[in-house]
CSV table of C-alpha atoms in Angstrom, one decimal:
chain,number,residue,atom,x,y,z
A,1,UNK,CA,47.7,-6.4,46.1
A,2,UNK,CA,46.8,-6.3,42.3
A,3,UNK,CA,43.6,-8.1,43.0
A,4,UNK,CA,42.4,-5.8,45.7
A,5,UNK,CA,43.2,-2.7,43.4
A,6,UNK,CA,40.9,-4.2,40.8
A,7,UNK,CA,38.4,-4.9,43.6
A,8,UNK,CA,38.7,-8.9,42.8
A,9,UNK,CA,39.3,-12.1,44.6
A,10,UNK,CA,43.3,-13.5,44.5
A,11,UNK,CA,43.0,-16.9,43.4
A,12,UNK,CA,46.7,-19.1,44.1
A,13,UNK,CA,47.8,-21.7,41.8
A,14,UNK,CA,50.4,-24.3,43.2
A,15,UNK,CA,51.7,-26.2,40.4
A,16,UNK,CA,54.3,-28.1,42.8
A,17,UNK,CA,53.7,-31.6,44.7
A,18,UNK,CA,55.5,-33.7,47.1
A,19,UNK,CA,54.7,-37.6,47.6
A,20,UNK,CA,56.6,-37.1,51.4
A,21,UNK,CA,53.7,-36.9,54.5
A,22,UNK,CA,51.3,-38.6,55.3
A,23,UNK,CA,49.2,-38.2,52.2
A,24,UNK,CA,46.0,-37.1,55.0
A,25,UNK,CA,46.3,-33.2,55.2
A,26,UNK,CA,47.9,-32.8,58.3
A,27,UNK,CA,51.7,-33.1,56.7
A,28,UNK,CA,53.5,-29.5,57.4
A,29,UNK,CA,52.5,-28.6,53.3
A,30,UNK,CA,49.5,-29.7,53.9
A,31,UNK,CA,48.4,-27.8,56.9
A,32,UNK,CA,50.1,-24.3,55.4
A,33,UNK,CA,48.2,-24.3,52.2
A,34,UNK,CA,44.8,-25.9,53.9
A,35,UNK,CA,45.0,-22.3,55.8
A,36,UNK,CA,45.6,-19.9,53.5
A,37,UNK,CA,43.0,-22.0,51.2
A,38,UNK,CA,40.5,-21.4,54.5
A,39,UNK,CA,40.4,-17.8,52.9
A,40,UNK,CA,41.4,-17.5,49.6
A,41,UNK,CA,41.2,-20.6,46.8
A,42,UNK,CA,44.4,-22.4,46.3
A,43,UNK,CA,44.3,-24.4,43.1
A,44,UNK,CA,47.0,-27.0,43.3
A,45,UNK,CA,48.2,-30.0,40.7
A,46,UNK,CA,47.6,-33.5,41.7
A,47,UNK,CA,50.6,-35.0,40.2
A,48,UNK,CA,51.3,-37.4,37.3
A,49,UNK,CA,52.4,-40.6,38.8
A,50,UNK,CA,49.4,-43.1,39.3
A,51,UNK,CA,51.1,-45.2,36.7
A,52,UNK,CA,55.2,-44.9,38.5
A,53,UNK,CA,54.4,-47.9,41.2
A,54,UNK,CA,55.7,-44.8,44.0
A,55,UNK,CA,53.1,-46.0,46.2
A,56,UNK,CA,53.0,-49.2,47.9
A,57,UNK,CA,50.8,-50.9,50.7
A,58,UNK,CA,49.7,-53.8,52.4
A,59,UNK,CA,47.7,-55.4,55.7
A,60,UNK,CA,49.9,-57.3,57.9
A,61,UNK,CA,49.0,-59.9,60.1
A,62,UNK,CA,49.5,-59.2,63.9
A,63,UNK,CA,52.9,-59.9,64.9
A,64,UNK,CA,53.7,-60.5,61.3
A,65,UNK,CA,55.7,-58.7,58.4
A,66,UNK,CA,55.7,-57.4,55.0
A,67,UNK,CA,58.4,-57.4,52.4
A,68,UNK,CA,58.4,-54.3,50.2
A,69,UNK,CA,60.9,-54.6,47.2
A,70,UNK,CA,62.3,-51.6,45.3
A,71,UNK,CA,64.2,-51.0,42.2
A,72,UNK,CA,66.8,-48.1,42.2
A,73,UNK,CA,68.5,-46.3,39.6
A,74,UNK,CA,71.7,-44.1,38.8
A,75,UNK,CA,70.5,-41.5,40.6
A,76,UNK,CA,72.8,-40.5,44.4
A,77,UNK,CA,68.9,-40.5,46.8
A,78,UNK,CA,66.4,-42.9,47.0
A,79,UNK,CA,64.1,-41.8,50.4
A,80,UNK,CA,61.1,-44.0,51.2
A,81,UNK,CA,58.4,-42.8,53.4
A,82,UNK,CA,56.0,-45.5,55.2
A,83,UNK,CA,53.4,-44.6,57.5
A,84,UNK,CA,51.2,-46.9,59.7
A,85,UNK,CA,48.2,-45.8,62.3
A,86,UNK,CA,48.5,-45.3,65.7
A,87,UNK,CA,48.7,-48.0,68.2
A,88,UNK,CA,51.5,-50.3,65.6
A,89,UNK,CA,54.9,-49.9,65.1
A,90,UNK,CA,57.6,-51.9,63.4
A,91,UNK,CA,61.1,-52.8,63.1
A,92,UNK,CA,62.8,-51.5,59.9
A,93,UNK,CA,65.4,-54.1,58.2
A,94,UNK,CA,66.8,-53.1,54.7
A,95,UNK,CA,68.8,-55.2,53.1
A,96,UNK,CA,69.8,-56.4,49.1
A,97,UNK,CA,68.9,-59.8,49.2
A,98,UNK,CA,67.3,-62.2,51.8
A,99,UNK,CA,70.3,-63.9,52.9
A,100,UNK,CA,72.4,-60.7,53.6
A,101,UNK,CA,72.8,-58.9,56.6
A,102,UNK,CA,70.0,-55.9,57.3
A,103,UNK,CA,70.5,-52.6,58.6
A,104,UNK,CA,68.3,-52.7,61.3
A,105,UNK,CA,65.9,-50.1,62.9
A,106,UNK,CA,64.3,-50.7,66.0
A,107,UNK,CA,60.9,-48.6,67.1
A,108,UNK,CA,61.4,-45.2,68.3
A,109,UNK,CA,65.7,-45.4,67.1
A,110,UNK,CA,67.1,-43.5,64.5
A,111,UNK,CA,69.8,-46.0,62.9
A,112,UNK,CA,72.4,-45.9,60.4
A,113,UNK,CA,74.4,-48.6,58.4
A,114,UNK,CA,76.5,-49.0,55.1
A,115,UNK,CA,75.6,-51.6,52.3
A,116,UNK,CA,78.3,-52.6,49.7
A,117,UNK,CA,79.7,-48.7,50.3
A,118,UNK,CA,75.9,-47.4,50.2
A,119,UNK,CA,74.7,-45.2,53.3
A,120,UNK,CA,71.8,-46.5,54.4
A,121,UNK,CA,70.0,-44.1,57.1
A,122,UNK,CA,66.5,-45.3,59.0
A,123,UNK,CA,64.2,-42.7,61.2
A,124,UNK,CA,61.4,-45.1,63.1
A,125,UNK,CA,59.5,-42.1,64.7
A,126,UNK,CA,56.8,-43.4,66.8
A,127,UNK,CA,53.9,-41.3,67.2
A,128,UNK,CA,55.3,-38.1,65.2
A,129,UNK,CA,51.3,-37.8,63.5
A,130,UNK,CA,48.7,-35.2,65.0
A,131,UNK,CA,46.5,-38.8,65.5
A,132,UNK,CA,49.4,-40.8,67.0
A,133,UNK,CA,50.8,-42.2,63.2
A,134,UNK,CA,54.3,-43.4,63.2
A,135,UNK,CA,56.4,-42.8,59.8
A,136,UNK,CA,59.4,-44.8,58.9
A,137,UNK,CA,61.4,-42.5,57.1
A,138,UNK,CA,64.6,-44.4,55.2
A,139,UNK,CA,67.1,-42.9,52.7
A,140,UNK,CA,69.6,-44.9,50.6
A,141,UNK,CA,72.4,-42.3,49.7
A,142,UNK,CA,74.6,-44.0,46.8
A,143,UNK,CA,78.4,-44.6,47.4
A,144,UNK,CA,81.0,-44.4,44.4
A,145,UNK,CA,81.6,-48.3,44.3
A,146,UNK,CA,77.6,-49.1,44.0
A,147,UNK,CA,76.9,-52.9,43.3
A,148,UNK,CA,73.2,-53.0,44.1
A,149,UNK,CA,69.9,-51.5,42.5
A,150,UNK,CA,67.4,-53.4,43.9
A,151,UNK,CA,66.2,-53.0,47.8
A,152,UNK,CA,64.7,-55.0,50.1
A,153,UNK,CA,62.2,-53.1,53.0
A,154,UNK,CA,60.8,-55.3,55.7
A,155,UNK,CA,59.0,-54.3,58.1
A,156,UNK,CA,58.5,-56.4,61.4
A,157,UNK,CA,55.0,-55.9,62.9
A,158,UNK,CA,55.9,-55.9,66.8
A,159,UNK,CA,52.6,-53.7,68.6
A,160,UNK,CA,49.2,-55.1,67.1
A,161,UNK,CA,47.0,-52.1,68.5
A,162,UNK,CA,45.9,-51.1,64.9
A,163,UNK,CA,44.5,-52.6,61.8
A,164,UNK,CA,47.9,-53.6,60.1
A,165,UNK,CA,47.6,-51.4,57.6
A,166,UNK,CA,50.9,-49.8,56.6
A,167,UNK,CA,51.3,-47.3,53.3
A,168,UNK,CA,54.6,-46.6,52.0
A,169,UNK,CA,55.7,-43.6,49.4
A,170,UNK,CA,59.0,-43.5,46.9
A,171,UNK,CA,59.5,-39.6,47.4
A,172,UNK,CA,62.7,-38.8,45.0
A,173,UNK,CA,62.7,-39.8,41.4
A,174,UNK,CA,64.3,-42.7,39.4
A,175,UNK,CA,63.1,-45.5,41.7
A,176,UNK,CA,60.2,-47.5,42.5
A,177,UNK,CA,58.3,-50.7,44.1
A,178,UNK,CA,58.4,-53.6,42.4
A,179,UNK,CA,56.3,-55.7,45.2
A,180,UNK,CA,53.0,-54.6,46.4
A,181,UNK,CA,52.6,-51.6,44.8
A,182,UNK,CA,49.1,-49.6,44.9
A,183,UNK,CA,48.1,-47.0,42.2
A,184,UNK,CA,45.8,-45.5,44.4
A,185,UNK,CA,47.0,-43.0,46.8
A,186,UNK,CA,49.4,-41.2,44.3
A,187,UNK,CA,47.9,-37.6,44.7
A,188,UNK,CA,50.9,-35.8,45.9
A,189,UNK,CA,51.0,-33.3,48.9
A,190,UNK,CA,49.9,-30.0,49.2
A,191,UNK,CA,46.4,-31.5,46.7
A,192,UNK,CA,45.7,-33.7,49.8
A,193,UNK,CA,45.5,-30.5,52.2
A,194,UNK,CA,42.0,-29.3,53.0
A,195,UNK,CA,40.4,-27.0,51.8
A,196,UNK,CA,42.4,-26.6,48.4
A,197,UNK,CA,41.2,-27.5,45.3
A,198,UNK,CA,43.0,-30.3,43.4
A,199,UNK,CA,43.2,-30.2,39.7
A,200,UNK,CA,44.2,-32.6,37.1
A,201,UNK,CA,43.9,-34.2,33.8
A,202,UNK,CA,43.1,-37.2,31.7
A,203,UNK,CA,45.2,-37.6,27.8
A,204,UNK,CA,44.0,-40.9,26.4
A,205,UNK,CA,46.1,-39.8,22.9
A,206,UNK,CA,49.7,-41.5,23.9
A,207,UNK,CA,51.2,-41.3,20.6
């Protein structure tokens, strides 16, 4: 309203970002800010963590599997987001070592299991993408008598009607991969919508 009193153009700044979604412009953040940006400019902060290993990915083999590691701290949350094109899906295992027993997720299930007093809760959505992309959502919630900080993800390749490509995200603070993490992809959600503009910096003065 202030802007059209002075008979000037509203310009939005978003300093706010989310590494959940499917990092493509089509998460729900993504799509609300890619509309309003359709008419007025939305200038939105790319996020600051290229260098916190939150993004990890890989190619897996058909009918084959991927073992994504992750390092947890004090903190109650850790929620991992992995997403993978249409036409593949996967079965979810997460366990704390190789030898102990998974919880187990099977394509399409939502699953739950406890590890050493540690909730661990698994969401295989098949096809929940406006393309057909399944997300495996999983959240670790801490119990009082926590043992374990570091995580093991595997993910089972069992429909081979993509490339194998599968991209996974850390969304909550204090944790991160430790195997096959990718520094690319980091730009966190709504800067991937359309339409916006995404903003950031460089400092190359660290002390």
């Amino acid at each position: 309203q202030k802007a059209a009193a002075a008979g000037k153009r509203a310009v939005i700044n978003l300093s706010i970002g989310s590494q959940y979604g499917p990092h493509d412009g089509t998460g729900a953040l993504d799509v609300a800010a890619g509309n309003v940006a359709a008419s007025t400019p939305v200038i939105v902060a790319m996020g600051n963590e290229q260098a916190d290993a939150i993004h990890a990915s890989t190619t897996v083999a058909a009918s084959g599997s991927a073992l994504f590691t992750l390092t947890q701290a004090a903190q109650t949350l850790v929620t991992l987001d992995f997403w993978v094109p249409f036409g593949d899906f996967y079965t979810v295992q997460v366990a704390t070592s190789a030898t102990a027993t998974p919880v187990q997720c099977l394509p399409g299930s939502d699953c739950s299991g406890d590890i050493a007093g540690n909730t661990v809760d698994i969401y295989n959505k098949t096809g929940s993408h406006p393309s057909g992309d399944s997300e495996m959502l999983i959240d670790i919630s801490r119990g009082g008598g926590l043992t374990f900080t570091a995580w093991r993800i595997t993910l089972l390749r069992g429909a081979n009607g993509a490339t194998g490509r599968i991209d996974g995200w850390v969304t909550t603070s204090g944790a991160s991969f430790t195997s096959l993490a990718d520094s690319s992809g980091t730009i966190s959600s709504p800067a991937t919508a359309n339409n916006v503009v995404a903003v950031g910096s460089y400092c190359s003065k660290r002390t």
